[in-house]
Amino acid sequence: MPPTLNNHTTGMNLATFRKLRHKKAWEVAEYLGMKEATYTKYERGESQITIGMVQQVAELLQVNPIRILLADPDHYIESLSQPISESLPETIDKLIELLKQLIVHFSIYSSNDKI
């Protein structure tokens, strides 16, 4: 099974960072090569968001993709004002879990290897 992101949380983060950068949904959609209606489904958490998509949106919005993946929608101010380095242990734990999912999905290691 491919690694999955929490579509609702990641979608909310995509929308919030887009608004913070004063971009319209149609601008992001155009950058991604899709219709605005398709893109807004991602922001609403109705479509499966991929890491590649997060990377592309992060490039457009000039935001660290880690922020989009890990920002807490209920605590944006805290998560945005806190440098990534200060939340490093928690961030590393979340990234390790995501990397484990990716490794298993892409079968980089055999099932006998320890992750």
GROMACS .gro file of N, CA and C in nm, residues 4-111:
model
  324
    4THR      N    1   0.057   0.726   0.263
    4THR     CA    2  -0.049   0.825   0.248
    4THR      C    3  -0.025   0.941   0.343
    5LEU      N    4  -0.072   1.054   0.302
    5LEU     CA    5  -0.069   1.173   0.386
    5LEU      C    6  -0.209   1.191   0.442
    6ASN      N    7  -0.220   1.261   0.552
    6ASN     CA    8  -0.351   1.295   0.604
    6ASN      C    9  -0.406   1.403   0.511
    7ASN      N   10  -0.498   1.363   0.423
    7ASN     CA   11  -0.548   1.455   0.321
    7ASN      C   12  -0.614   1.579   0.380
    8HIS      N   13  -0.689   1.561   0.486
    8HIS     CA   14  -0.761   1.676   0.543
    8HIS      C   15  -0.662   1.779   0.598
    9THR      N   16  -0.568   1.733   0.680
    9THR     CA   17  -0.470   1.824   0.741
    9THR      C   18  -0.379   1.885   0.635
   10THR      N   19  -0.326   1.802   0.546
   10THR     CA   20  -0.237   1.854   0.443
   10THR      C   21  -0.311   1.950   0.351
   11GLY      N   22  -0.435   1.919   0.319
   11GLY     CA   23  -0.515   2.008   0.236
   11GLY      C   24  -0.538   2.143   0.302
   12MET      N   25  -0.567   2.139   0.432
   12MET     CA   26  -0.584   2.265   0.506
   12MET      C   27  -0.454   2.345   0.505
   13ASN      N   28  -0.343   2.275   0.518
   13ASN     CA   29  -0.214   2.343   0.516
   13ASN      C   30  -0.184   2.402   0.379
   14LEU      N   31  -0.217   2.329   0.273
   14LEU     CA   32  -0.199   2.383   0.138
   14LEU      C   33  -0.277   2.513   0.122
   15ALA      N   34  -0.402   2.511   0.165
   15ALA     CA   35  -0.489   2.629   0.153
   15ALA      C   36  -0.435   2.746   0.236
   16THR      N   37  -0.394   2.717   0.358
   16THR     CA   38  -0.346   2.823   0.446
   16THR      C   39  -0.219   2.887   0.393
   17PHE      N   40  -0.123   2.805   0.352
   17PHE     CA   41   0.001   2.862   0.300
   17PHE      C   42  -0.024   2.937   0.169
   18ARG      N   43  -0.116   2.888   0.089
   18ARG     CA   44  -0.151   2.959  -0.036
   18ARG      C   45  -0.204   3.099  -0.003
   19LYS      N   46  -0.294   3.104   0.094
   19LYS     CA   47  -0.351   3.234   0.133
   19LYS      C   48  -0.247   3.326   0.196
   20LEU      N   49  -0.157   3.268   0.276
   20LEU     CA   50  -0.051   3.349   0.336
   20LEU      C   51   0.041   3.409   0.230
   21ARG      N   52   0.053   3.343   0.117
   21ARG     CA   53   0.137   3.392   0.007
   21ARG      C   54   0.055   3.473  -0.095
   22HIS      N   55  -0.070   3.502  -0.061
   22HIS     CA   56  -0.158   3.584  -0.144
   22HIS      C   57  -0.173   3.528  -0.286
   23LYS      N   58  -0.189   3.397  -0.293
   23LYS     CA   59  -0.213   3.330  -0.421
   23LYS      C   60  -0.358   3.283  -0.425
   24LYS      N   61  -0.413   3.283  -0.542
   24LYS     CA   62  -0.548   3.231  -0.565
   24LYS      C   63  -0.537   3.083  -0.601
   25ALA      N   64  -0.644   3.010  -0.574
   25ALA     CA   65  -0.645   2.867  -0.604
   25ALA      C   66  -0.621   2.842  -0.752
   26TRP      N   67  -0.674   2.928  -0.837
   26TRP     CA   68  -0.655   2.907  -0.981
   26TRP      C   69  -0.509   2.922  -1.021
   27GLU      N   70  -0.434   3.008  -0.949
   27GLU     CA   71  -0.292   3.025  -0.979
   27GLU      C   72  -0.213   2.898  -0.948
   28VAL      N   73  -0.244   2.837  -0.834
   28VAL     CA   74  -0.177   2.713  -0.797
   28VAL      C   75  -0.216   2.602  -0.894
   29ALA      N   76  -0.345   2.596  -0.925
   29ALA     CA   77  -0.394   2.494  -1.019
   29ALA      C   78  -0.324   2.508  -1.154
   30GLU      N   79  -0.313   2.628  -1.203
   30GLU     CA   80  -0.247   2.653  -1.331
   30GLU      C   81  -0.101   2.608  -1.326
   31TYR      N   82  -0.033   2.638  -1.216
   31TYR     CA   83   0.107   2.599  -1.198
   31TYR      C   84   0.119   2.446  -1.201
   32LEU      N   85   0.022   2.377  -1.142
   32LEU     CA   86   0.023   2.231  -1.137
   32LEU      C   87  -0.029   2.167  -1.265
   33GLY      N   88  -0.087   2.248  -1.354
   33GLY     CA   89  -0.139   2.195  -1.480
   33GLY      C   90  -0.272   2.125  -1.464
   34MET      N   91  -0.358   2.178  -1.377
   34MET     CA   92  -0.490   2.117  -1.357
   34MET      C   93  -0.594   2.227  -1.345
   35LYS      N   94  -0.718   2.186  -1.346
   35LYS     CA   95  -0.829   2.282  -1.330
   35LYS      C   96  -0.840   2.324  -1.184
   36GLU      N   97  -0.892   2.444  -1.165
   36GLU     CA   98  -0.908   2.497  -1.029
   36GLU      C   99  -0.997   2.405  -0.944
   37ALA      N  100  -1.103   2.354  -1.002
   37ALA     CA  101  -1.194   2.265  -0.927
   37ALA      C  102  -1.122   2.139  -0.879
   38THR      N  103  -1.032   2.089  -0.962
   38THR     CA  104  -0.954   1.971  -0.923
   38THR      C  105  -0.863   2.005  -0.807
   39TYR      N  106  -0.795   2.118  -0.816
   39TYR     CA  107  -0.703   2.158  -0.710
   39TYR      C  108  -0.776   2.182  -0.578
   40THR      N  109  -0.889   2.249  -0.582
   40THR     CA  110  -0.960   2.279  -0.457
   40THR      C  111  -1.008   2.152  -0.387
   41LYS      N  112  -1.027   2.044  -0.462
   41LYS     CA  113  -1.060   1.915  -0.398
   41LYS      C  114  -0.944   1.868  -0.311
   42TYR      N  115  -0.822   1.896  -0.354
   42TYR     CA  116  -0.705   1.861  -0.273
   42TYR      C  117  -0.705   1.944  -0.145
   43GLU      N  118  -0.731   2.072  -0.158
   43GLU     CA  119  -0.731   2.159  -0.039
   43GLU      C  120  -0.840   2.119   0.060
   44ARG      N  121  -0.950   2.067   0.011
   44ARG     CA  122  -1.059   2.024   0.098
   44ARG      C  123  -1.037   1.883   0.151
   45GLY      N  124  -0.931   1.817   0.108
   45GLY     CA  125  -0.903   1.682   0.154
   45GLY      C  126  -0.985   1.575   0.087
   46GLU      N  127  -1.043   1.607  -0.027
   46GLU     CA  128  -1.129   1.513  -0.098
   46GLU      C  129  -1.054   1.425  -0.197
   47SER      N  130  -0.930   1.462  -0.229
   47SER     CA  131  -0.848   1.385  -0.322
   47SER      C  132  -0.715   1.351  -0.254
   48GLN      N  133  -0.658   1.237  -0.295
   48GLN     CA  134  -0.532   1.190  -0.236
   48GLN      C  135  -0.416   1.282  -0.274
   49ILE      N  136  -0.354   1.341  -0.176
   49ILE     CA  137  -0.241   1.432  -0.196
   49ILE      C  138  -0.113   1.350  -0.196
   50THR      N  139  -0.025   1.381  -0.290
   50THR     CA  140   0.103   1.311  -0.298
   50THR      C  141   0.215   1.401  -0.249
   51ILE      N  142   0.325   1.339  -0.215
   51ILE     CA  143   0.442   1.415  -0.172
   51ILE      C  144   0.493   1.502  -0.287
   52GLY      N  145   0.485   1.449  -0.409
   52GLY     CA  146   0.527   1.526  -0.525
   52GLY      C  147   0.447   1.653  -0.542
   53MET      N  148   0.318   1.644  -0.516
   53MET     CA  149   0.233   1.762  -0.527
   53MET      C  150   0.270   1.864  -0.420
   54VAL      N  151   0.293   1.817  -0.299
   54VAL     CA  152   0.333   1.907  -0.191
   54VAL      C  153   0.462   1.979  -0.230
   55GLN      N  154   0.556   1.906  -0.287
   55GLN     CA  155   0.683   1.965  -0.330
   55GLN      C  156   0.660   2.074  -0.434
   56GLN      N  157   0.575   2.047  -0.531
   56GLN     CA  158   0.549   2.146  -0.636
   56GLN      C  159   0.483   2.272  -0.579
   57VAL      N  160   0.383   2.253  -0.493
   57VAL     CA  161   0.315   2.369  -0.434
   57VAL      C  162   0.414   2.447  -0.346
   58ALA      N  163   0.498   2.375  -0.272
   58ALA     CA  164   0.598   2.440  -0.187
   58ALA      C  165   0.692   2.527  -0.270
   59GLU      N  166   0.731   2.476  -0.386
   59GLU     CA  167   0.819   2.554  -0.474
   59GLU      C  168   0.751   2.682  -0.519
   60LEU      N  169   0.625   2.670  -0.561
   60LEU     CA  170   0.551   2.788  -0.605
   60LEU      C  171   0.535   2.889  -0.492
   61LEU      N  172   0.499   2.840  -0.374
   61LEU     CA  173   0.471   2.929  -0.261
   61LEU      C  174   0.597   2.969  -0.185
   62GLN      N  175   0.710   2.913  -0.223
   62GLN     CA  176   0.838   2.940  -0.156
   62GLN      C  177   0.827   2.911  -0.006
   63VAL      N  178   0.780   2.789   0.022
   63VAL     CA  179   0.762   2.742   0.158
   63VAL      C  180   0.837   2.609   0.170
   64ASN      N  181   0.896   2.584   0.283
   64ASN     CA  182   0.959   2.456   0.307
   64ASN      C  183   0.849   2.349   0.305
   65PRO      N  184   0.861   2.246   0.222
   65PRO     CA  185   0.756   2.144   0.214
   65PRO      C  186   0.732   2.074   0.348
   66ILE      N  187   0.833   2.071   0.433
   66ILE     CA  188   0.816   2.012   0.566
   66ILE      C  189   0.710   2.088   0.644
   67ARG      N  190   0.708   2.220   0.628
   67ARG     CA  191   0.605   2.301   0.696
   67ARG      C  192   0.465   2.261   0.650
   68ILE      N  193   0.449   2.239   0.520
   68ILE     CA  194   0.318   2.201   0.468
   68ILE      C  195   0.277   2.065   0.522
   69LEU      N  196   0.371   1.974   0.531
   69LEU     CA  197   0.340   1.839   0.578
   69LEU      C  198   0.316   1.833   0.728
   70LEU      N  199   0.387   1.914   0.806
   70LEU     CA  200   0.384   1.897   0.950
   70LEU      C  201   0.316   2.008   1.029
   71ALA      N  202   0.279   2.117   0.966
   71ALA     CA  203   0.214   2.226   1.040
   71ALA      C  204   0.083   2.176   1.100
   72ASP      N  205   0.057   2.217   1.221
   72ASP     CA  206  -0.066   2.179   1.291
   72ASP      C  207  -0.172   2.285   1.261
   73PRO      N  208  -0.278   2.248   1.188
   73PRO     CA  209  -0.381   2.347   1.151
   73PRO      C  210  -0.444   2.419   1.269
   74ASP      N  211  -0.445   2.355   1.386
   74ASP     CA  212  -0.505   2.419   1.503
   74ASP      C  213  -0.408   2.513   1.575
   75HIS      N  214  -0.281   2.511   1.534
   75HIS     CA  215  -0.179   2.592   1.600
   75HIS      C  216  -0.083   2.651   1.498
   76TYR      N  217  -0.137   2.718   1.395
   76TYR     CA  218  -0.051   2.772   1.290
   76TYR      C  219   0.050   2.871   1.343
   77ILE      N  220   0.007   2.959   1.430
   77ILE     CA  221   0.097   3.063   1.479
   77ILE      C  222   0.219   3.000   1.546
   78GLU      N  223   0.194   2.902   1.635
   78GLU     CA  224   0.305   2.837   1.703
   78GLU      C  225   0.393   2.762   1.604
   79SER      N  226   0.332   2.688   1.511
   79SER     CA  227   0.412   2.607   1.420
   79SER      C  228   0.486   2.692   1.318
   80LEU      N  229   0.433   2.808   1.284
   80LEU     CA  230   0.501   2.894   1.188
   80LEU      C  231   0.608   2.979   1.253
   81SER      N  232   0.585   3.018   1.378
   81SER     CA  233   0.683   3.104   1.445
   81SER      C  234   0.798   3.023   1.503
   82GLN      N  235   0.777   2.894   1.522
   82GLN     CA  236   0.883   2.810   1.578
   82GLN      C  237   0.972   2.760   1.465
   83PRO      N  238   1.101   2.790   1.472
   83PRO     CA  239   1.191   2.740   1.368
   83PRO      C  240   1.188   2.588   1.364
   84ILE      N  241   1.208   2.534   1.246
   84ILE     CA  242   1.206   2.389   1.233
   84ILE      C  243   1.308   2.326   1.326
   85SER      N  244   1.422   2.389   1.346
   85SER     CA  245   1.526   2.331   1.431
   85SER      C  246   1.480   2.315   1.575
   86GLU      N  247   1.390   2.401   1.624
   86GLU     CA  248   1.342   2.390   1.761
   86GLU      C  249   1.247   2.274   1.778
   87SER      N  250   1.178   2.236   1.673
   87SER     CA  251   1.088   2.121   1.681
   87SER      C  252   1.151   2.001   1.614
   88LEU      N  253   1.283   2.002   1.605
   88LEU     CA  254   1.355   1.899   1.532
   88LEU      C  255   1.327   1.756   1.578
   89PRO      N  256   1.331   1.725   1.707
   89PRO     CA  257   1.305   1.585   1.745
   89PRO      C  258   1.170   1.534   1.698
   90GLU      N  259   1.067   1.614   1.717
   90GLU     CA  260   0.932   1.574   1.672
   90GLU      C  261   0.927   1.566   1.520
   91THR      N  262   0.988   1.661   1.453
   91THR     CA  263   0.991   1.662   1.308
   91THR      C  264   1.064   1.539   1.255
   92ILE      N  265   1.177   1.507   1.316
   92ILE     CA  266   1.253   1.389   1.272
   92ILE      C  267   1.171   1.263   1.291
   93ASP      N  268   1.102   1.250   1.404
   93ASP     CA  269   1.019   1.131   1.426
   93ASP      C  270   0.912   1.117   1.318
   94LYS      N  271   0.847   1.227   1.283
   94LYS     CA  272   0.744   1.222   1.179
   94LYS      C  273   0.805   1.189   1.043
   95LEU      N  274   0.920   1.246   1.014
   95LEU     CA  275   0.987   1.219   0.886
   95LEU      C  276   1.034   1.074   0.878
   96ILE      N  277   1.085   1.021   0.988
   96ILE     CA  278   1.128   0.881   0.989
   96ILE      C  279   1.011   0.790   0.960
   97GLU      N  280   0.897   0.817   1.020
   97GLU     CA  281   0.778   0.735   0.995
   97GLU      C  282   0.736   0.743   0.849
   98LEU      N  283   0.738   0.863   0.792
   98LEU     CA  284   0.704   0.881   0.652
   98LEU      C  285   0.805   0.810   0.562
   99LEU      N  286   0.933   0.818   0.595
   99LEU     CA  287   1.036   0.750   0.516
   99LEU      C  288   1.021   0.598   0.525
  100LYS      N  289   0.985   0.546   0.641
  100LYS     CA  290   0.961   0.402   0.654
  100LYS      C  291   0.849   0.359   0.561
  101GLN      N  292   0.743   0.438   0.554
  101GLN     CA  293   0.632   0.405   0.465
  101GLN      C  294   0.677   0.407   0.320
  102LEU      N  295   0.758   0.506   0.285
  102LEU     CA  296   0.809   0.514   0.148
  102LEU      C  297   0.899   0.396   0.115
  103ILE      N  298   0.985   0.358   0.207
  103ILE     CA  299   1.076   0.247   0.185
  103ILE      C  300   0.996   0.119   0.162
  104VAL      N  301   0.898   0.095   0.246
  104VAL     CA  302   0.816  -0.025   0.231
  104VAL      C  303   0.741  -0.020   0.098
  105HIS      N  304   0.686   0.095   0.066
  105HIS     CA  305   0.609   0.108  -0.058
  105HIS      C  306   0.694   0.081  -0.181
  106PHE      N  307   0.812   0.135  -0.184
  106PHE     CA  308   0.897   0.121  -0.302
  106PHE      C  309   0.990   0.001  -0.293
  107SER      N  310   0.977  -0.078  -0.188
  107SER     CA  311   1.054  -0.202  -0.170
  107SER      C  312   1.203  -0.178  -0.190
  108ILE      N  313   1.253  -0.073  -0.130
  108ILE     CA  314   1.396  -0.042  -0.141
  108ILE      C  315   1.476  -0.149  -0.067
  109TYR      N  316   1.423  -0.196   0.044
  109TYR     CA  317   1.491  -0.299   0.121
  109TYR      C  318   1.410  -0.427   0.115
  110SER      N  319   1.475  -0.538   0.135
  110SER     CA  320   1.402  -0.664   0.142
  110SER      C  321   1.331  -0.671   0.275
  111SER      N  322   1.239  -0.762   0.289
  111SER     CA  323   1.162  -0.772   0.412
  111SER      C  324   1.248  -0.816   0.530
   0.00000   0.00000   0.00000
